[in-house]
JSON list of C-alpha atoms in Angstrom, two decimals:
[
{"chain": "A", "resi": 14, "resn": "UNK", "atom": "CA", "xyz": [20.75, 28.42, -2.81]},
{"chain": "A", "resi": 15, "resn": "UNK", "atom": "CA", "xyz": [19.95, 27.72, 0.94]},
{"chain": "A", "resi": 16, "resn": "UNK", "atom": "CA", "xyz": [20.81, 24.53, 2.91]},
{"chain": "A", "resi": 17, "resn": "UNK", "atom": "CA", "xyz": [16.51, 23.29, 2.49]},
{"chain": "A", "resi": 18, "resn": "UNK", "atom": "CA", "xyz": [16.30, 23.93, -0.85]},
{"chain": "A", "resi": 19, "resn": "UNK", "atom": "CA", "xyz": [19.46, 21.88, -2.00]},
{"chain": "A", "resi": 20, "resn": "UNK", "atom": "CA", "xyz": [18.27, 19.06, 0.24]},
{"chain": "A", "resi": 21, "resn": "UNK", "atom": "CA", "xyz": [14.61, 19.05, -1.33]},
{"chain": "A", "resi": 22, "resn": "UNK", "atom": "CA", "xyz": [16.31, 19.10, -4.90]},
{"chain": "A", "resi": 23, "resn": "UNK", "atom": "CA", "xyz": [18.45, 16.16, -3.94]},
{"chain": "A", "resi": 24, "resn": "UNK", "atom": "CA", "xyz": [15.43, 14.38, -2.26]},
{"chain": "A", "resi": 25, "resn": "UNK", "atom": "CA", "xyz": [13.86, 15.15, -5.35]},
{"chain": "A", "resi": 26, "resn": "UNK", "atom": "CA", "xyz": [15.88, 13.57, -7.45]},
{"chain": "A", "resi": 27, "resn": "UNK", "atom": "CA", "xyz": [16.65, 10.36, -5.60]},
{"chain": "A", "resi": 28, "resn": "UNK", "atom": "CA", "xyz": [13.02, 9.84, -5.56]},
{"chain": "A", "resi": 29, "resn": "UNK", "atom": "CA", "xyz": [12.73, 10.80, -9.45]},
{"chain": "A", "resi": 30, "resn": "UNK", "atom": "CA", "xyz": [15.79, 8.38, -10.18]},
{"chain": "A", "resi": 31, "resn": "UNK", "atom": "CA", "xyz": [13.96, 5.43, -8.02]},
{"chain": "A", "resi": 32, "resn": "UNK", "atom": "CA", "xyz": [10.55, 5.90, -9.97]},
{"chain": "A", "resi": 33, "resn": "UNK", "atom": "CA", "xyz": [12.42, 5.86, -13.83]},
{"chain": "A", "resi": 34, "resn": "UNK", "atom": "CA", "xyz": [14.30, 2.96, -12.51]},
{"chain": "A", "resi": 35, "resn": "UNK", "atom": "CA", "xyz": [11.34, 1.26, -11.00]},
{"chain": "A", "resi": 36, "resn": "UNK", "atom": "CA", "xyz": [10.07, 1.22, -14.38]},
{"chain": "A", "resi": 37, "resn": "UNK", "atom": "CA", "xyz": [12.39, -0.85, -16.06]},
{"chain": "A", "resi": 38, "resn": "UNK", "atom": "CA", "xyz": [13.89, -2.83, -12.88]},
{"chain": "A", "resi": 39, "resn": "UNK", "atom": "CA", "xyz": [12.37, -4.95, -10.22]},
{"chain": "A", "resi": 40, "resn": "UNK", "atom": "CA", "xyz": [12.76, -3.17, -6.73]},
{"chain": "A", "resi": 41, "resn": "UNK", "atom": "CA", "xyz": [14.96, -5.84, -5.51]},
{"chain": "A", "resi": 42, "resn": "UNK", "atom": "CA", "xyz": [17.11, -5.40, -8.50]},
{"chain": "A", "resi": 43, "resn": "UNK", "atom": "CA", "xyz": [17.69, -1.42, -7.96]},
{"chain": "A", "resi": 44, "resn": "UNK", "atom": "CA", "xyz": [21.15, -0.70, -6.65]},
{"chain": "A", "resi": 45, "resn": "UNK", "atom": "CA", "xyz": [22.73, 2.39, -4.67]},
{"chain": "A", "resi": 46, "resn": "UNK", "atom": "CA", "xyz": [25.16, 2.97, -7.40]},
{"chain": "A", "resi": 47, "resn": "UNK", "atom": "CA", "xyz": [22.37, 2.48, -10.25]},
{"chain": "A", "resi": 48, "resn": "UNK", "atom": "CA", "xyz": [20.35, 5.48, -8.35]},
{"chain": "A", "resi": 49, "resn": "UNK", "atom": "CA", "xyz": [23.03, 7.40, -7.48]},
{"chain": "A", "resi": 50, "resn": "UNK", "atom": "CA", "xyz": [24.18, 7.33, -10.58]},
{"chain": "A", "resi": 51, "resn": "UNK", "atom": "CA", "xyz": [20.44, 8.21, -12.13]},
{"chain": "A", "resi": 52, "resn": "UNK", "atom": "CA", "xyz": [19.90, 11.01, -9.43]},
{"chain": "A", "resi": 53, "resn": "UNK", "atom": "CA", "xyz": [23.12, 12.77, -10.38]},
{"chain": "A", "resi": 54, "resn": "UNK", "atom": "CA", "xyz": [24.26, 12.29, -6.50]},
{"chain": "A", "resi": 55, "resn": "UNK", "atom": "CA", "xyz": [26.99, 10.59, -4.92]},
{"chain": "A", "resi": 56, "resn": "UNK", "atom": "CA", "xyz": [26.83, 7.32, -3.09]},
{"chain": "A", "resi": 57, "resn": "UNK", "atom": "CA", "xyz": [27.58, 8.89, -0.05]},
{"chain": "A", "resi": 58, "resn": "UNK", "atom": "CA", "xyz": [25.04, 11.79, -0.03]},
{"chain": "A", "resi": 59, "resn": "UNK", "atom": "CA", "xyz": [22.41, 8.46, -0.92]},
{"chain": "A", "resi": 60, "resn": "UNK", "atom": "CA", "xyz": [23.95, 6.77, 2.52]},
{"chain": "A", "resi": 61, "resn": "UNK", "atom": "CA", "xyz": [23.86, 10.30, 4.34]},
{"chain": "A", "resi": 62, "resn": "UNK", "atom": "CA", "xyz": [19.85, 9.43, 3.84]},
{"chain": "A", "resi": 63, "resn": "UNK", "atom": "CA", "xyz": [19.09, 5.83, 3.73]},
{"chain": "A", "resi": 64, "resn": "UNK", "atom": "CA", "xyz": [21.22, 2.80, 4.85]},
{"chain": "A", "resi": 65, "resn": "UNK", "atom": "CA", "xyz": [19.88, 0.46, 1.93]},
{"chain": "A", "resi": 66, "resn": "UNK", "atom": "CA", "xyz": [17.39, 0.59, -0.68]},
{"chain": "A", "resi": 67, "resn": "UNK", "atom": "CA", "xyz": [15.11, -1.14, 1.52]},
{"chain": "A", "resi": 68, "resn": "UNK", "atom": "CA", "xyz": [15.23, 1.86, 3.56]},
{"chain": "A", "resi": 69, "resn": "UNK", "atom": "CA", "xyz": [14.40, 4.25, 0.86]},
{"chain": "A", "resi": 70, "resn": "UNK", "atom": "CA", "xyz": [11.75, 1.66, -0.08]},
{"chain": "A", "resi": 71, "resn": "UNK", "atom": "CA", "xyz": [10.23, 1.50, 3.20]},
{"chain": "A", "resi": 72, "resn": "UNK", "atom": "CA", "xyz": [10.57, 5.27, 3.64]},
{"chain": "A", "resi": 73, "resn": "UNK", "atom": "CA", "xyz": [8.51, 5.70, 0.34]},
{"chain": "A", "resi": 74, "resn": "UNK", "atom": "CA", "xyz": [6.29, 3.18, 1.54]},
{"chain": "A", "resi": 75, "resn": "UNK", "atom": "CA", "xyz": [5.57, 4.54, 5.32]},
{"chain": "A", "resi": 76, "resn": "UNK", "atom": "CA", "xyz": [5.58, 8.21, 3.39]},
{"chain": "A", "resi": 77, "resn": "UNK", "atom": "CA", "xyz": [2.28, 6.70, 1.05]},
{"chain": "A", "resi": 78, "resn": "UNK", "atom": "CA", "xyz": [0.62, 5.24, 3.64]},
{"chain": "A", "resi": 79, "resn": "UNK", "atom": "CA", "xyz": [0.83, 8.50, 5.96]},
{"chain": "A", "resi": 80, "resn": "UNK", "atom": "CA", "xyz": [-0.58, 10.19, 2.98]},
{"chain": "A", "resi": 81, "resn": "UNK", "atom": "CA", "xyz": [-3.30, 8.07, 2.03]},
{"chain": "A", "resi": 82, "resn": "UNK", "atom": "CA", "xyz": [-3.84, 8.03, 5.79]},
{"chain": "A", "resi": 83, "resn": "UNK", "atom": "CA", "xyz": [-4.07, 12.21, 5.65]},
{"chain": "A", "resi": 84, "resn": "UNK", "atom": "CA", "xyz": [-6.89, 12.24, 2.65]},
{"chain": "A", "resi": 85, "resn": "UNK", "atom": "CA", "xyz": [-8.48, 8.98, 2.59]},
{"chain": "A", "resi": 86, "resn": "UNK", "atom": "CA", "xyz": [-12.12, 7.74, 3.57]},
{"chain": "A", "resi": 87, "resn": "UNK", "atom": "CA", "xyz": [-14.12, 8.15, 4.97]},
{"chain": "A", "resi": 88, "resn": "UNK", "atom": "CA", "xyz": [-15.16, 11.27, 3.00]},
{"chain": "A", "resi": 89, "resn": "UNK", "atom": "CA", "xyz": [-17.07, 12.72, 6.07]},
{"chain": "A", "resi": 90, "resn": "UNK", "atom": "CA", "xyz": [-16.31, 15.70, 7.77]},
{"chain": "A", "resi": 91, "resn": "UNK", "atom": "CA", "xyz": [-16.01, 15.84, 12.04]},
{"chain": "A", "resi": 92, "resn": "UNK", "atom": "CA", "xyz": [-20.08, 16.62, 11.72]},
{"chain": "A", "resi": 93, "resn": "UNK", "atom": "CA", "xyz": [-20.61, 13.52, 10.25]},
{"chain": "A", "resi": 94, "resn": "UNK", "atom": "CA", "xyz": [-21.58, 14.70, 6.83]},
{"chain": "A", "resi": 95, "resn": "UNK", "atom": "CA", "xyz": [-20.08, 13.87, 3.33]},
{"chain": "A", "resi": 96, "resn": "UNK", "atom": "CA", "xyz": [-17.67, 16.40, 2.55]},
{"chain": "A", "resi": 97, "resn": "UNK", "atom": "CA", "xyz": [-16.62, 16.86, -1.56]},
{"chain": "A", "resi": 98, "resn": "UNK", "atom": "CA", "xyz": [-12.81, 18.47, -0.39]},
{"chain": "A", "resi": 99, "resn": "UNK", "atom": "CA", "xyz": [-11.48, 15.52, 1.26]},
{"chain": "A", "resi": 100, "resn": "UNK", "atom": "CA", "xyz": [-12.47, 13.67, -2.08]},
{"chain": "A", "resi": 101, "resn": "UNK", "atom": "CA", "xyz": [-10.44, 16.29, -4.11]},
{"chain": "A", "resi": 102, "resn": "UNK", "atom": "CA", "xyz": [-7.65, 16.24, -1.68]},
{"chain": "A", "resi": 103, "resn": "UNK", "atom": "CA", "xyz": [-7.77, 12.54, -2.18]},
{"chain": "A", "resi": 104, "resn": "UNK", "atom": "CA", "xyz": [-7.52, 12.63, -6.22]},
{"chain": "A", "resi": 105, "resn": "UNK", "atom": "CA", "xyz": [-4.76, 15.58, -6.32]},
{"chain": "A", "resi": 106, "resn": "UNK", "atom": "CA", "xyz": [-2.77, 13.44, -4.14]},
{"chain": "A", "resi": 107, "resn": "UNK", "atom": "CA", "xyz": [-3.66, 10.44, -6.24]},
{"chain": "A", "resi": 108, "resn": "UNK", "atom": "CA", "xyz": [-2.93, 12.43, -9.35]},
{"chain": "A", "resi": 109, "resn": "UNK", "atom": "CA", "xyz": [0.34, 13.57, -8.06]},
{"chain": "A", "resi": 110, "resn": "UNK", "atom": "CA", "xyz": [1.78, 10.66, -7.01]},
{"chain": "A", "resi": 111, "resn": "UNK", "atom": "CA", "xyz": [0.63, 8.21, -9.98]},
{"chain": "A", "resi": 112, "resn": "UNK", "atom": "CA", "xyz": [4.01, 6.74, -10.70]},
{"chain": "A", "resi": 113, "resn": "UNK", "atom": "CA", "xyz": [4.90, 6.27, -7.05]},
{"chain": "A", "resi": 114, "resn": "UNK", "atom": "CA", "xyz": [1.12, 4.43, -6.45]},
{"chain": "A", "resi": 115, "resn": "UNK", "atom": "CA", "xyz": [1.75, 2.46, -9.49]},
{"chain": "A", "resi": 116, "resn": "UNK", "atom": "CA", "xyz": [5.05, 1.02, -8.21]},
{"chain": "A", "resi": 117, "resn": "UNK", "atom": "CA", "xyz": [3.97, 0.58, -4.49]},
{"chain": "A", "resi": 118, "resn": "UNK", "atom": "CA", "xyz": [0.20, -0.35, -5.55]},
{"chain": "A", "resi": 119, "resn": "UNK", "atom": "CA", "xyz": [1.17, -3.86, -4.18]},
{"chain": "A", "resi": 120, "resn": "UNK", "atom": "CA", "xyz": [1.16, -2.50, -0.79]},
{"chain": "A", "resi": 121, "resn": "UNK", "atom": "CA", "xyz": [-2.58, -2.43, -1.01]},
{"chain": "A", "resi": 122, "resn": "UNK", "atom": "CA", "xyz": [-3.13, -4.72, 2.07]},
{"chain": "A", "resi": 123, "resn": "UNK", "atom": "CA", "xyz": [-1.09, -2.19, 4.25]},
{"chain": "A", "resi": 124, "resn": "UNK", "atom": "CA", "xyz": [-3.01, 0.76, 3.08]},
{"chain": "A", "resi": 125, "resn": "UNK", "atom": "CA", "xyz": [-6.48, -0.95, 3.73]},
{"chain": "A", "resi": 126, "resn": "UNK", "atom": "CA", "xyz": [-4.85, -1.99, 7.43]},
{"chain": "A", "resi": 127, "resn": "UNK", "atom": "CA", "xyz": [-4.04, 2.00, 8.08]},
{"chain": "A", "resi": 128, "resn": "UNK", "atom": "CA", "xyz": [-7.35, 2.35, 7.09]},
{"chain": "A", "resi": 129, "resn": "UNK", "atom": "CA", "xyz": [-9.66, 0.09, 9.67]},
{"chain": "A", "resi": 130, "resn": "UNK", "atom": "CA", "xyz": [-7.03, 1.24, 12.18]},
{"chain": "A", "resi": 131, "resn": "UNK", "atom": "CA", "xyz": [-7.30, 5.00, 11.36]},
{"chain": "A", "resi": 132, "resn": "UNK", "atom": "CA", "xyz": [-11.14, 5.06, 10.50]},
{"chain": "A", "resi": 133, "resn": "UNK", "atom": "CA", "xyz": [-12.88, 2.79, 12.10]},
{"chain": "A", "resi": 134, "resn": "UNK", "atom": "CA", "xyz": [-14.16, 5.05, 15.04]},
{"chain": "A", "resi": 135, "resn": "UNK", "atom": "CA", "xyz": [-15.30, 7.28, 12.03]},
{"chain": "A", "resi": 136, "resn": "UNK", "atom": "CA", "xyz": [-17.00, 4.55, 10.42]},
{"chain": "A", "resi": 137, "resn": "UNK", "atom": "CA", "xyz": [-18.76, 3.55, 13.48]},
{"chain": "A", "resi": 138, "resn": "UNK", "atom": "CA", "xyz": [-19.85, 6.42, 14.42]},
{"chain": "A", "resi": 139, "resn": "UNK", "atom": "CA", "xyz": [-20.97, 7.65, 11.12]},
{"chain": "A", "resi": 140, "resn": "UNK", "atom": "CA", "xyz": [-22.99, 4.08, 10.66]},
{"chain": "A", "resi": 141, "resn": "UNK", "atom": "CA", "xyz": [-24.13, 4.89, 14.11]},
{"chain": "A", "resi": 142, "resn": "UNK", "atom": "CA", "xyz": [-25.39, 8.18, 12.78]},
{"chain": "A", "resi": 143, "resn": "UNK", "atom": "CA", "xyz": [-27.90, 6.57, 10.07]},
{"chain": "A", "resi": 144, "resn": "UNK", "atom": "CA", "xyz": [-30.16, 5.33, 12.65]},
{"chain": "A", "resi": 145, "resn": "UNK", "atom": "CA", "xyz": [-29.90, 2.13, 10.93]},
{"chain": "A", "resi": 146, "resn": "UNK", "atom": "CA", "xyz": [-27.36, 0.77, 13.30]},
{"chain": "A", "resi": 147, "resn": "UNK", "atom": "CA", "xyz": [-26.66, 0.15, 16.99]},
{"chain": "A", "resi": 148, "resn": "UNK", "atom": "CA", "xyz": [-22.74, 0.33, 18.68]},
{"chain": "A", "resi": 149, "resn": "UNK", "atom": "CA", "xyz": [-21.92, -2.96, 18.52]},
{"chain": "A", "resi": 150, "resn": "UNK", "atom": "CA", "xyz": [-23.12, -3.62, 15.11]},
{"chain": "A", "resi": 151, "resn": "UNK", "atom": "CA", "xyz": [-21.64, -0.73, 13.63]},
{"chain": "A", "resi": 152, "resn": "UNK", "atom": "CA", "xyz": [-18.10, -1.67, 15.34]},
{"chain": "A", "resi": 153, "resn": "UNK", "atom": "CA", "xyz": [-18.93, -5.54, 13.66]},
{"chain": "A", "resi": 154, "resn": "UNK", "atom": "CA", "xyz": [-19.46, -3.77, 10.55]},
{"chain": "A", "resi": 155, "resn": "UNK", "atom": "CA", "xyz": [-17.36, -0.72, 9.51]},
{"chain": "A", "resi": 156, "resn": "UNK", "atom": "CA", "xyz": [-14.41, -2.87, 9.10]},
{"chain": "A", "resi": 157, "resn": "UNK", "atom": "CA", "xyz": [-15.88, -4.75, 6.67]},
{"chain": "A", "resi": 158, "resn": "UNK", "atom": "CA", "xyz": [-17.52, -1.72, 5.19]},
{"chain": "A", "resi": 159, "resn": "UNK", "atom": "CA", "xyz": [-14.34, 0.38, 5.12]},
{"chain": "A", "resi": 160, "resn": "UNK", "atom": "CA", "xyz": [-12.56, -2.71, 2.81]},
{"chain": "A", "resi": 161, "resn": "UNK", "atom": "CA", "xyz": [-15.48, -2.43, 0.59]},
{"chain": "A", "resi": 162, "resn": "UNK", "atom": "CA", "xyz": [-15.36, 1.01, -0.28]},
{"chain": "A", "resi": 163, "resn": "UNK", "atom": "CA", "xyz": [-11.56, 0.48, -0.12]},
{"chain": "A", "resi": 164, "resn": "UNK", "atom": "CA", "xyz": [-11.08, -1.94, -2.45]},
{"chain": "A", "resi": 165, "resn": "UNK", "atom": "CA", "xyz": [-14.16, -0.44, -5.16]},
{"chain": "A", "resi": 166, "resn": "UNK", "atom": "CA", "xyz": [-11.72, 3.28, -4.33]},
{"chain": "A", "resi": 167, "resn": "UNK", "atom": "CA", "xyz": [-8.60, 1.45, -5.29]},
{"chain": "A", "resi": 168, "resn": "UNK", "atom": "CA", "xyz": [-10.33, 0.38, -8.55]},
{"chain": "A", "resi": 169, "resn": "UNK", "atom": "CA", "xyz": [-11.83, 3.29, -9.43]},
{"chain": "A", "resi": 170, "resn": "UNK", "atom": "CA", "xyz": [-8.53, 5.14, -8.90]},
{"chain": "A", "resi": 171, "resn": "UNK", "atom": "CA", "xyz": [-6.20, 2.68, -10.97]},
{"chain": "A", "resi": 172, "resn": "UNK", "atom": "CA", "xyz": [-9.22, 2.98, -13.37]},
{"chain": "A", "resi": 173, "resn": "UNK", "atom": "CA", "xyz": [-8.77, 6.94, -13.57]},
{"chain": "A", "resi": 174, "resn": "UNK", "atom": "CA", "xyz": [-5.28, 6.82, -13.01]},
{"chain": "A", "resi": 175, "resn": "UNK", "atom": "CA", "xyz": [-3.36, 4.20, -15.68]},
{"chain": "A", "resi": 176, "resn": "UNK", "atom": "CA", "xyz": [-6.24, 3.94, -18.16]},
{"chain": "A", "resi": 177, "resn": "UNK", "atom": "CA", "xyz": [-6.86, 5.94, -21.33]},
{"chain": "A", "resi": 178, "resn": "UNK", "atom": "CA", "xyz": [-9.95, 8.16, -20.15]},
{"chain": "A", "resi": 179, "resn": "UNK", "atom": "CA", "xyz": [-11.02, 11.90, -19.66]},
{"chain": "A", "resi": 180, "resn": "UNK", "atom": "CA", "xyz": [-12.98, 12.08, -16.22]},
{"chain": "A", "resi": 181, "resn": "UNK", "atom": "CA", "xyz": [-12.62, 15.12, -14.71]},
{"chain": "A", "resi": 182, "resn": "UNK", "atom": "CA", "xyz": [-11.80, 15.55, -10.88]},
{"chain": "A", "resi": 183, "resn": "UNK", "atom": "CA", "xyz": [-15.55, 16.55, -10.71]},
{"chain": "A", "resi": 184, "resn": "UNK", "atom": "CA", "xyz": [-16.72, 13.20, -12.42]},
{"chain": "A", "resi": 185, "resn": "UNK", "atom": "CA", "xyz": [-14.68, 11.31, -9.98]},
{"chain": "A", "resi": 186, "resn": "UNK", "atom": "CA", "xyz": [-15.71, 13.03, -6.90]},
{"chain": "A", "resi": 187, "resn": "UNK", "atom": "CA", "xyz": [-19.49, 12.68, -7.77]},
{"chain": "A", "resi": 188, "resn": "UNK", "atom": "CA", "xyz": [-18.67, 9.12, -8.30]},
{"chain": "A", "resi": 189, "resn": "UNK", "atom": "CA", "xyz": [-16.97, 8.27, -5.16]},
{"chain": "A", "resi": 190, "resn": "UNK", "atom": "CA", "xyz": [-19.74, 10.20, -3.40]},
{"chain": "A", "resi": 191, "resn": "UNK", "atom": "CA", "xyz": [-22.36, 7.92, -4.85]},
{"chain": "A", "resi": 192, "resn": "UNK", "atom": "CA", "xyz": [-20.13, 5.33, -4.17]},
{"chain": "A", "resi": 193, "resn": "UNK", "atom": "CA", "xyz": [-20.06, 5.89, -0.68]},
{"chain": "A", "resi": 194, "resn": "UNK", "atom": "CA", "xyz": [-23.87, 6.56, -0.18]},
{"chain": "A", "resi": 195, "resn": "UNK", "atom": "CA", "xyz": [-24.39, 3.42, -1.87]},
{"chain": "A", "resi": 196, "resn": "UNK", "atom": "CA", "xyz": [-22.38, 1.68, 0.51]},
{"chain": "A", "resi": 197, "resn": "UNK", "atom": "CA", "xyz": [-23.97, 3.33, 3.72]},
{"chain": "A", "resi": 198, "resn": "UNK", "atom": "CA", "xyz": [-27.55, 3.76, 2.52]},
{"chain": "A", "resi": 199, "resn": "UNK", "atom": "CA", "xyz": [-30.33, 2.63, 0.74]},
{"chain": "A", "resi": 200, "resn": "UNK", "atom": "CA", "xyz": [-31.83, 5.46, -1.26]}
]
């Protein structure tokens, strides 16, 4: 077994250990020897890592919102125009990390912030791009448009995610597409 794949296993499990106890504990209540113990690691390999459990916290935390930073909206290509793989991108990752979103869904207000900082220049310029908007209303604007479509998203996606239902990844990404024309244009 070489050195990177013993270190992803052991990554692996810490991170599988803090999600089964961050179902039963609160995350201030999680200890070093409680996970440790759980990921089937020492307490030192744990500190050869992360200082604290805040660490690992805020290192799951910073990890999410680069992610949701990578695939989320706007669903628009460099062209401008709606693009349907940045949507699936966007579930898979959802899908993948359920457990992990469901612990840090709290952190909603820092995801929204990475995304007016990250996409508001794409927002802009895509409102700019209707014809139905000039610059500086379209800067005024995309913020506030951005936490719309972010905050219908993140109920959508806890919807799909932690509810009894059988949309398919194609149901959702027609859905979030009409959800974002609806929010840029009147059909």
């Amino acid at each position: 077994m070489s050195l990177d794949k013993r270190i992803t296993k052991t990554n692996d499990a810490i991170l599988d250990a803090f999600i089964i106890l961050a179902r039963t504990h609160p995350l201030n209540k999680i200890t070093i020897t409680a996970l440790a113990q759980a990921a089937g690691i020492s307490r030192k390999t744990f500190y050869n890592r992360y200082s604290s459990i805040d660490q690992l916290i805020f290192s799951l935390r910073k990890y999410m919102v680069e992610k949701f930073k990578d695939v989320f909206i706007p669903p628009v290509d460099e062209n401008g125009e709606l693009n349907n793989d940045y949507i699936k991108e966007f579930l898979n990752f959802a899908r993948d990390n359920h457990e992990l979103i469901s612990i840090l869904k709290d952190d909603s207000d820092e995801f929204l912030h990475v995304a007016i900082s990250e996409r508001k220049t794409d927002f802009t310029e895509f409102l700019i791009s209707t014809g139905k908007f000039d610059k500086d209303t379209a800067m005024t604007i995309a913020p506030w448009l951005i936490t719309v479509y972010f905050k219908e998203l993140e109920y959508l996606i806890n919807q799909w995610l932690f509810t009894d239902n059988n949309l398919s990844d194609t149901d959702m990404t027609n859905l979030i597409i009409f959800l974002f024309k609806s929010s840029i244009k009147a059909e």
